[in-house]
mmCIF file of C-alpha atoms in Angstrom:
data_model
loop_
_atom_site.group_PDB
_atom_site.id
_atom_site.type_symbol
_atom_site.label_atom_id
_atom_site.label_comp_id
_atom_site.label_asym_id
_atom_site.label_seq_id
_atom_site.Cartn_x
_atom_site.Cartn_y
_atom_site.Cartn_z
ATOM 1 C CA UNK G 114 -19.893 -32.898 16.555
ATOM 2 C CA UNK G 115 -16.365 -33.938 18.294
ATOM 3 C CA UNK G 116 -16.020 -31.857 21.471
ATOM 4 C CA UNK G 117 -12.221 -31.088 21.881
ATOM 5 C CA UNK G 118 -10.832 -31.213 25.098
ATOM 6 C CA UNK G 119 -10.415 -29.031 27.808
ATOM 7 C CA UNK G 120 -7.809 -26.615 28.116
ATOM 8 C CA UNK G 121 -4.657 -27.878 30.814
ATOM 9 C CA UNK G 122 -4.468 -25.728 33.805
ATOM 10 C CA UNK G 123 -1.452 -24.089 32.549
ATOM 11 C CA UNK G 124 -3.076 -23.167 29.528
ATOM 12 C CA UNK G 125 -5.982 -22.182 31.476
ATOM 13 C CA UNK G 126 -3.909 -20.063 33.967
ATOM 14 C CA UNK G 127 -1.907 -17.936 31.033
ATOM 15 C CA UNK G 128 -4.428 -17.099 29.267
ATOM 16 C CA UNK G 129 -6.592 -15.851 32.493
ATOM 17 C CA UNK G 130 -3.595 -14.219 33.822
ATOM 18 C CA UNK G 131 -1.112 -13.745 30.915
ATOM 19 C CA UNK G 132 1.985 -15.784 32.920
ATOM 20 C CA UNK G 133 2.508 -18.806 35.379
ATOM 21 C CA UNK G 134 5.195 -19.415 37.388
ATOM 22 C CA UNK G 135 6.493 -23.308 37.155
ATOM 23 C CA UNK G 136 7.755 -26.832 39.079
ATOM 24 C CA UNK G 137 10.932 -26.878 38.824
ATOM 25 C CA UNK G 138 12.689 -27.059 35.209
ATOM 26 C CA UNK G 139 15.681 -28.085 36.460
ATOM 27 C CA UNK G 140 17.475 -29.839 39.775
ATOM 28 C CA UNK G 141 19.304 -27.439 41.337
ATOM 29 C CA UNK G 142 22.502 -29.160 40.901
ATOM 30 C CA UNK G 143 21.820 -29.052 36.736
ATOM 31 C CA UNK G 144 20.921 -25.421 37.292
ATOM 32 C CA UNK G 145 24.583 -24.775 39.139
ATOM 33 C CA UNK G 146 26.336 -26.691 36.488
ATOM 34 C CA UNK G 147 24.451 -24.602 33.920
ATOM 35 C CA UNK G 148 25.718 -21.830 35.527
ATOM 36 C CA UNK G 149 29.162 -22.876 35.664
ATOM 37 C CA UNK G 150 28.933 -23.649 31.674
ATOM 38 C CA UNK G 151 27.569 -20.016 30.826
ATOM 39 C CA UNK G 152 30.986 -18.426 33.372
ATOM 40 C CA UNK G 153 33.208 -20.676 31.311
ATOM 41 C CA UNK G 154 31.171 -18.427 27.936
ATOM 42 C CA UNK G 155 31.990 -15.322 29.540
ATOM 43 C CA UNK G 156 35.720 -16.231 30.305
ATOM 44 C CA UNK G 157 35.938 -17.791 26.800
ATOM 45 C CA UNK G 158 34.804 -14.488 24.909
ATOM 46 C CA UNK G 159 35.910 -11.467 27.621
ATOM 47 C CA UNK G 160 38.932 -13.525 29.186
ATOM 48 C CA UNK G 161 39.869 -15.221 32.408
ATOM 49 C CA UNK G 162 37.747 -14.197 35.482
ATOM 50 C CA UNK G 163 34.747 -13.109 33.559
ATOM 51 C CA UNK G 164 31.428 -13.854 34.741
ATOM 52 C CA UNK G 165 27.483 -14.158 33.506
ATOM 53 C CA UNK G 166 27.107 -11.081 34.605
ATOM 54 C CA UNK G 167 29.520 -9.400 32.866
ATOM 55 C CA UNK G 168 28.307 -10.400 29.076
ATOM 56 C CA UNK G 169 26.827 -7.609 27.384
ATOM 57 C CA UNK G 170 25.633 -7.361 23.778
ATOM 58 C CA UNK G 171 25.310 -10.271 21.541
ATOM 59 C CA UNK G 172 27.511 -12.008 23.515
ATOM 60 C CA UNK G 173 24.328 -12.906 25.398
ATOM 61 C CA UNK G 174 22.261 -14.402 22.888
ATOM 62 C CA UNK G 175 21.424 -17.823 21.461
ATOM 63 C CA UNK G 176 24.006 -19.414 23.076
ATOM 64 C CA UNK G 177 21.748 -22.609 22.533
ATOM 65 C CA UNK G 178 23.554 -22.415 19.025
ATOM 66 C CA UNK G 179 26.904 -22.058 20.176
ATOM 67 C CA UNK G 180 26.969 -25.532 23.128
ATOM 68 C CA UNK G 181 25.225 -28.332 23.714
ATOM 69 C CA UNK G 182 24.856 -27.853 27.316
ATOM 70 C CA UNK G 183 22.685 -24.933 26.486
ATOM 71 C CA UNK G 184 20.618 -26.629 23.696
ATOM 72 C CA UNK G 185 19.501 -29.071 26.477
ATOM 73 C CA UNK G 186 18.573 -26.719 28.458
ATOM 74 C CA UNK G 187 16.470 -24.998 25.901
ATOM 75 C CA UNK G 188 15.049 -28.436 25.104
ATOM 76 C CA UNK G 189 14.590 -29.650 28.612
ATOM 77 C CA UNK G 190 11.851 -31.963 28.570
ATOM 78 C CA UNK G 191 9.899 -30.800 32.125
ATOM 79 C CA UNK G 192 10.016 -27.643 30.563
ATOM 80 C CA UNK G 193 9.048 -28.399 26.903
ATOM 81 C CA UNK G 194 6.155 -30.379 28.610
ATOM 82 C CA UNK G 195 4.779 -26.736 30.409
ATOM 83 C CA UNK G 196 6.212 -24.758 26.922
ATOM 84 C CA UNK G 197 3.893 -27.453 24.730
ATOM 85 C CA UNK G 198 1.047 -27.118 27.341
ATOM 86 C CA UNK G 199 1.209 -22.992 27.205
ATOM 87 C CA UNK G 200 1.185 -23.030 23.485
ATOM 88 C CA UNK G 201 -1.431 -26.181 22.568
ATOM 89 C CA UNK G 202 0.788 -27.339 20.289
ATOM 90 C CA UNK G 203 3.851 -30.575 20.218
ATOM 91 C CA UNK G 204 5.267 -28.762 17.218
ATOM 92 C CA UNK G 205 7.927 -25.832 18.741
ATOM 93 C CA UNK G 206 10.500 -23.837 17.694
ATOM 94 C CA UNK G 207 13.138 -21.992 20.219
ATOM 95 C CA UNK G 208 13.233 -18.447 18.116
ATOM 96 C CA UNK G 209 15.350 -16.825 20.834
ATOM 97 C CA UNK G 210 17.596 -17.004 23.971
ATOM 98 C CA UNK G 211 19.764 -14.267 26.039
ATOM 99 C CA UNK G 212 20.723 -14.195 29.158
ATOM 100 C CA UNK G 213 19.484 -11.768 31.594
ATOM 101 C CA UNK G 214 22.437 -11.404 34.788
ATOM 102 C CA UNK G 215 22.517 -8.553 37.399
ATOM 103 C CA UNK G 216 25.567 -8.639 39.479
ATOM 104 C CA UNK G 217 25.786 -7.693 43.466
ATOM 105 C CA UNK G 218 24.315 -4.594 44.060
ATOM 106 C CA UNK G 219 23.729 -3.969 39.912
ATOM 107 C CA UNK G 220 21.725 -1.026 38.842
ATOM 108 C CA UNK G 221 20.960 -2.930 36.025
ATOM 109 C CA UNK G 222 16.963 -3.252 35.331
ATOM 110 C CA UNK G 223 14.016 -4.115 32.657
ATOM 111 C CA UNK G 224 11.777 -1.648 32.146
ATOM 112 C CA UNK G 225 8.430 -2.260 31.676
ATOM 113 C CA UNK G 226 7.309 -3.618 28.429
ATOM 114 C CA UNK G 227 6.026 -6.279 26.620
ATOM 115 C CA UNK G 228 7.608 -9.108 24.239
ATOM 116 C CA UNK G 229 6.293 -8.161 20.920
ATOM 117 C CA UNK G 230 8.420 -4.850 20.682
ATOM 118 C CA UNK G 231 11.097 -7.504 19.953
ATOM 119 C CA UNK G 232 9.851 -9.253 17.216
ATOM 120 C CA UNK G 233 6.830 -9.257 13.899
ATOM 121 C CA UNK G 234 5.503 -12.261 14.681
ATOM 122 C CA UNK G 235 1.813 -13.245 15.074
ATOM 123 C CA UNK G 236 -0.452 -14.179 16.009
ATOM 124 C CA UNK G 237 0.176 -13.428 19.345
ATOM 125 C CA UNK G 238 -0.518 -16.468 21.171
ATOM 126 C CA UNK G 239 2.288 -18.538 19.435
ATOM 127 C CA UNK G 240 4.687 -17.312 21.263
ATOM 128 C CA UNK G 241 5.649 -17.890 24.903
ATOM 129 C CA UNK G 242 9.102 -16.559 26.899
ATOM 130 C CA UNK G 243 10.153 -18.664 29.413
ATOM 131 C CA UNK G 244 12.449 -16.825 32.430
ATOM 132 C CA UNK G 245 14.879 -19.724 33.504
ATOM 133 C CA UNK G 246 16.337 -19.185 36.782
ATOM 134 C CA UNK G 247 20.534 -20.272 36.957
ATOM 135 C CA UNK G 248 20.475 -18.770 40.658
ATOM 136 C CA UNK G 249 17.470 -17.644 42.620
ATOM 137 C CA UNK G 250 15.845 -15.114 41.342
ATOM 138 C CA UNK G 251 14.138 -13.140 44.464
ATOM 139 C CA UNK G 252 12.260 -9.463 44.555
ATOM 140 C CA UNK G 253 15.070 -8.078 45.587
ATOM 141 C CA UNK G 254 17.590 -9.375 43.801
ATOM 142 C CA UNK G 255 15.716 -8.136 40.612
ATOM 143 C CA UNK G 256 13.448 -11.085 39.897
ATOM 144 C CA UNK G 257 10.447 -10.231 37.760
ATOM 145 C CA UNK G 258 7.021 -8.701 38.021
ATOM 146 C CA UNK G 259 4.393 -9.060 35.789
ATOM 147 C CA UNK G 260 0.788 -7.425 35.606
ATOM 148 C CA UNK G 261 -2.221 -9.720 35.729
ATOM 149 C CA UNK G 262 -4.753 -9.417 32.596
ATOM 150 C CA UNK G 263 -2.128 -7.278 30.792
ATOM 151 C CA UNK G 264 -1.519 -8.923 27.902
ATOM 152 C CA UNK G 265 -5.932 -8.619 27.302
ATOM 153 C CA UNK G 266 -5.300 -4.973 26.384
ATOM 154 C CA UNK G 267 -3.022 -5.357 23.055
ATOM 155 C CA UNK G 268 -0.105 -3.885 22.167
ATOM 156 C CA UNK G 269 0.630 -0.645 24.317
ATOM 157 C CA UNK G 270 2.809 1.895 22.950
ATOM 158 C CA UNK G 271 6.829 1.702 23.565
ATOM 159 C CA UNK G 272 9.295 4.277 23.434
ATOM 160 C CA UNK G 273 13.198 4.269 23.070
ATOM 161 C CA UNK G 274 14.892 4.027 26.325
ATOM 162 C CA UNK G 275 18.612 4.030 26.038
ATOM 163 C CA UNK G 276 19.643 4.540 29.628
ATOM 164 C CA UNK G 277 22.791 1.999 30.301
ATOM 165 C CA UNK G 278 20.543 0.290 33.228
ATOM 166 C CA UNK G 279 18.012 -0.436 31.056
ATOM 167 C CA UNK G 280 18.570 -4.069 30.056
ATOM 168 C CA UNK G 281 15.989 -3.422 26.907
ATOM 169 C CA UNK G 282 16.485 -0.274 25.406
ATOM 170 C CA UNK G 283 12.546 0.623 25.609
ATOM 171 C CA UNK G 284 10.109 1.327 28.220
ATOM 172 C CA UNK G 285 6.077 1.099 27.963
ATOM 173 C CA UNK G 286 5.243 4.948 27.256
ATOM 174 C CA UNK G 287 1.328 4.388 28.488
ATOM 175 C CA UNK G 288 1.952 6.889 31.386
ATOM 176 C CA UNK G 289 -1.694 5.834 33.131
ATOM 177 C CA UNK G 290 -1.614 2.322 32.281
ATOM 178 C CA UNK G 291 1.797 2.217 33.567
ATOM 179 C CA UNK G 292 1.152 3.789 36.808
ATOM 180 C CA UNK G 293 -1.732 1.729 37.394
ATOM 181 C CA UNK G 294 0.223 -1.310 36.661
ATOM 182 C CA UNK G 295 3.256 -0.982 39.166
ATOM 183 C CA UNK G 296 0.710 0.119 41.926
ATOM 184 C CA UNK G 297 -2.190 -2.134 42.105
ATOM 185 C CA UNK G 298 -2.600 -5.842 43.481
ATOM 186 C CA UNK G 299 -2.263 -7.043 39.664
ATOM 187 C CA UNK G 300 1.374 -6.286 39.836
ATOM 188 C CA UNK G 301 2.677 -9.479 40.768
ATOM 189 C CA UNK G 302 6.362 -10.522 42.073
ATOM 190 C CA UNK G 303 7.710 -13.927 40.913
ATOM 191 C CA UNK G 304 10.613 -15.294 42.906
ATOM 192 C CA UNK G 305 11.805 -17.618 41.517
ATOM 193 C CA UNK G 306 14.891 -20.778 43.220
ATOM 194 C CA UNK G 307 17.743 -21.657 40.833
ATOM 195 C CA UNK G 308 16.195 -24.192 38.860
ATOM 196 C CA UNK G 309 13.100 -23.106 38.463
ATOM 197 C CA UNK G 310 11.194 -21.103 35.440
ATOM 198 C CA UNK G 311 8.084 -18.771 34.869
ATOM 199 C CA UNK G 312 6.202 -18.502 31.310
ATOM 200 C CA UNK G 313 4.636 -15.432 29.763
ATOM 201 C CA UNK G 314 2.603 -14.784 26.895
ATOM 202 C CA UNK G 315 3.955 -11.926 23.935
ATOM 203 C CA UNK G 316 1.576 -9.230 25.571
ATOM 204 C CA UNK G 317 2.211 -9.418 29.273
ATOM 205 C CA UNK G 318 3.360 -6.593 30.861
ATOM 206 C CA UNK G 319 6.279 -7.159 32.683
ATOM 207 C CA UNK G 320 9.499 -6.045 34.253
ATOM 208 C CA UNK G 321 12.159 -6.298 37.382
ATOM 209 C CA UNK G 322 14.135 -3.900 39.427
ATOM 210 C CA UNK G 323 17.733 -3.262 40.777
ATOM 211 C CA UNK G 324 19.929 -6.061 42.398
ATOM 212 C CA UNK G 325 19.872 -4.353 45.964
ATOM 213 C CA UNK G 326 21.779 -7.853 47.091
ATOM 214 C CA UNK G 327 25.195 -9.118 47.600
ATOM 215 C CA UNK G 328 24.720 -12.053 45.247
ATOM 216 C CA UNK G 329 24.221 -12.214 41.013
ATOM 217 C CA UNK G 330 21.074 -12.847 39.754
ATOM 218 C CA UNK G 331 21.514 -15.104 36.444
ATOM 219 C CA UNK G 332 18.937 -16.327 34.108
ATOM 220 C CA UNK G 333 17.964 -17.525 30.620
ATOM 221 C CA UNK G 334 15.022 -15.719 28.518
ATOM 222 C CA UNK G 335 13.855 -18.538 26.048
ATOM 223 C CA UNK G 336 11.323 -17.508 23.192
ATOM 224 C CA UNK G 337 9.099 -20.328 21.946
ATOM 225 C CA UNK G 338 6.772 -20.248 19.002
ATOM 226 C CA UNK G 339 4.368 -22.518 17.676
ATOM 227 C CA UNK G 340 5.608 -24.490 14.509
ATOM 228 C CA UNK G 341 3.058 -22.665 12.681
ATOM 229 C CA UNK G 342 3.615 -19.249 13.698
ATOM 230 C CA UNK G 343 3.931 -16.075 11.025
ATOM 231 C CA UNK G 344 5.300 -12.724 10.509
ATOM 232 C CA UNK G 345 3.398 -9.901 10.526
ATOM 233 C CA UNK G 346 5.085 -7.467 8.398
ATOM 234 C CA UNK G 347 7.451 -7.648 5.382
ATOM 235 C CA UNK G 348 10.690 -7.855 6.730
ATOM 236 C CA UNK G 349 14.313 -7.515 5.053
ATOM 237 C CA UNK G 350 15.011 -11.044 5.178
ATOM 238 C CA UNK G 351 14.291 -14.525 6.274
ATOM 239 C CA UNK G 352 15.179 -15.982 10.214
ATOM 240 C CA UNK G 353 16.028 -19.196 11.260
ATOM 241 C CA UNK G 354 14.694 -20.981 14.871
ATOM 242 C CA UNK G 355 15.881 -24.329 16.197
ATOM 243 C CA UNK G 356 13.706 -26.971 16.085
ATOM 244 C CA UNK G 357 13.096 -27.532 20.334
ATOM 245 C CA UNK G 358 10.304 -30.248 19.638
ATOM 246 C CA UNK G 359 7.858 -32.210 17.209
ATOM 247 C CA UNK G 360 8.340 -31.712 13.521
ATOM 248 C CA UNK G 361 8.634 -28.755 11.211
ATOM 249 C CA UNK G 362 9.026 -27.786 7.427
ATOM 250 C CA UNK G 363 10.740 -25.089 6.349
ATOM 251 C CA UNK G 364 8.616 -24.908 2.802
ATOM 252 C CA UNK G 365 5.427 -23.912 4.589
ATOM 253 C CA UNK G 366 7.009 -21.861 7.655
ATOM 254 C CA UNK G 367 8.091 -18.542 8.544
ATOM 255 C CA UNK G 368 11.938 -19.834 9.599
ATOM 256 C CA UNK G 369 14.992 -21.843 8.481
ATOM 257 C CA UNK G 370 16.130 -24.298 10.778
ATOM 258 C CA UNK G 371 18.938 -24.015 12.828
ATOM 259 C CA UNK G 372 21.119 -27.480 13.617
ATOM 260 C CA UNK G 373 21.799 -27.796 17.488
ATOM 261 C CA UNK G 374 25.758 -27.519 18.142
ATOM 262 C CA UNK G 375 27.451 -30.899 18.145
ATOM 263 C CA UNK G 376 30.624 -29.283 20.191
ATOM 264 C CA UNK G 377 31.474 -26.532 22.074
ATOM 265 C CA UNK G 378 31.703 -22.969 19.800
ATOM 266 C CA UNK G 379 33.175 -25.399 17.039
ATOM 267 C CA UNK G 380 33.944 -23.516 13.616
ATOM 268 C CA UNK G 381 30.676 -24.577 12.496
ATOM 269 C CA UNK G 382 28.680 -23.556 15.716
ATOM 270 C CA UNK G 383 30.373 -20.614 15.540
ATOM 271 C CA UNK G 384 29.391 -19.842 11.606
ATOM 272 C CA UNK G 385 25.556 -20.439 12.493
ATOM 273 C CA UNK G 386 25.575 -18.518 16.055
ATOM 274 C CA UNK G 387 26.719 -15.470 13.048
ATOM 275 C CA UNK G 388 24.329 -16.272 10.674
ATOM 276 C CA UNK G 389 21.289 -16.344 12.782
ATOM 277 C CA UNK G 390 22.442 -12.910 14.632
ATOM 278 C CA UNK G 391 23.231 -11.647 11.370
ATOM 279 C CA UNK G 392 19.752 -12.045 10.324
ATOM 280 C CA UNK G 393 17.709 -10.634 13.513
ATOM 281 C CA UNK G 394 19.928 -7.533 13.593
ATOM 282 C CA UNK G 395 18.955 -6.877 9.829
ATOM 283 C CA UNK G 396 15.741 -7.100 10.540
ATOM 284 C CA UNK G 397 15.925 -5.055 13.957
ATOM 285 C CA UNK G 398 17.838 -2.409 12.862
ATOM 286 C CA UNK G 399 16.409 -1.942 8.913
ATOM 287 C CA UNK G 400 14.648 0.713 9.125
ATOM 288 C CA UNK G 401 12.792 0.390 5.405
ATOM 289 C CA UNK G 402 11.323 -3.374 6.633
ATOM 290 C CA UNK G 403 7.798 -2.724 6.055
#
């Protein structure tokens, strides 16, 4: 019999604790330039003076489909290397990206919840979010927390939560989990520096308060799954993922593949960046998907 080896410690660590918070993805300076290539999206699609923090809507996601500087960073090989450690696999697909900003003093928050309310896709360890930081990402500047040994108890119930603070739209409606979980010593602050990211698993119960500072707070949720990952439920129609690493064929998986921008919101970038949106908000919003 062939003994397989041992789980990495990353590996090891998510699935004790259901996140890990990383080295540094990025230098700091790639993190500011980042930053300074996401204010130049938010002038280019609200006009001049326009920050991250001021995108709302799908102006916030997959960007990695609109500019190259944000398909690196997607594809950013220190943190592919923890991404293909987390998920045991070389073979990975980026499914997802938005950016999360709170400005100075922002009443802007996540409630608590888990990543599967977003998505049908199973089984539930084939998919990973990594939080990239842009700027540090402290407690109180609403950097995240998430609750140890949460993702262990499945999928807790979600309800609606359309309060304009609410970065999500839902909130975990387990009232006793819930309490527990923002009161004990499992609930767990990660501050992150500008340049540096945190992984989760699908389950994991997390969330992040209020900006109570005078700075922004500006990062990029990235969604990973496994080459091989599926769908769990009929849906309306068929999404497409960017190939981040590895190989993958479209025949025998649950995506089409998405080509990584060769220019800057080109007519072309553009007409995918639509397509793939197009797609996830039929599916989101369908109410007969089954």
């Amino acid at each position: 019999m062939r003994l397989e080896p041992e789980p990495r410690p990353l590996a090891l660590r998510l699935g004790r604790d259901g996140f890990v918070a990383c080295a540094a993805a990025l230098g700091a300076a790639e993190a500011a330039k980042s930053l300074s290539c996401l204010d130049q999206h938010a002038a280019r699609v609200l006009g001049p003076g326009a920050q991250a923090q001021d995108l709302d809507g799908e102006q916030r996601f997959k960007i990695h489909l609109l500019y190259p500087w944000a398909a690196r960073l997607v594809t950013h090989p220190r943190l592919l290397e923890a991404v293909k450690s987390g998920l045991g696999t070389e073979n990975v697909l980026v499914w997802f990206s938005e950016v999360n900003a709170k400005g100075p003093l922002s009443k802007r928050h996540a409630a608590p919840h888990q990543d599967f309310i977003f998505a049908s896709l199973a089984p539930n360890d084939a998919v990973l979010t990594a939080w990239l930081a842009l700027t540090d990402a402290a407690t109180e500047m609403g950097g995240l927390f998430f609750r140890r040994h949460s993702h262990l108890h499945g999928e807790l119930p979600h309800c609606v939560d359309d309060k304009v603070e609410n970065l999500i739209g839902f909130h975990c409606c387990d009232s006793e989990f819930l309490a527990d979980a923002q009161e004990d010593e499992d609930a767990v602050p990660v501050e992150l520096a500008a340049g540096e990211a945190s992984l989760h698993t699908f389950r994991t119960l997390h969330w992040s308060g209020p900006n109570l500072t005078n700075e922004r707070r500006v990062g990029l949720a990235i969604r990973y799954v496994r080459a091989d990952v599926g769908r769990n439920r009929r849906l309306p129609c068929r999404e497409s993922a960017m190939l981040a690493c590895g190989s993958y064929d479209p025949a025998h998986g649950a995506f089409d593949l998405e080509p990584p921008p060769a220019c800057d919101a080109g007519p072309r970038e553009r007409e995918v960046h639509a397509d793939a949106l197009a797609r996830e908000r039929k599916n989101y919003f369908d109410e007969g998907a089954t």
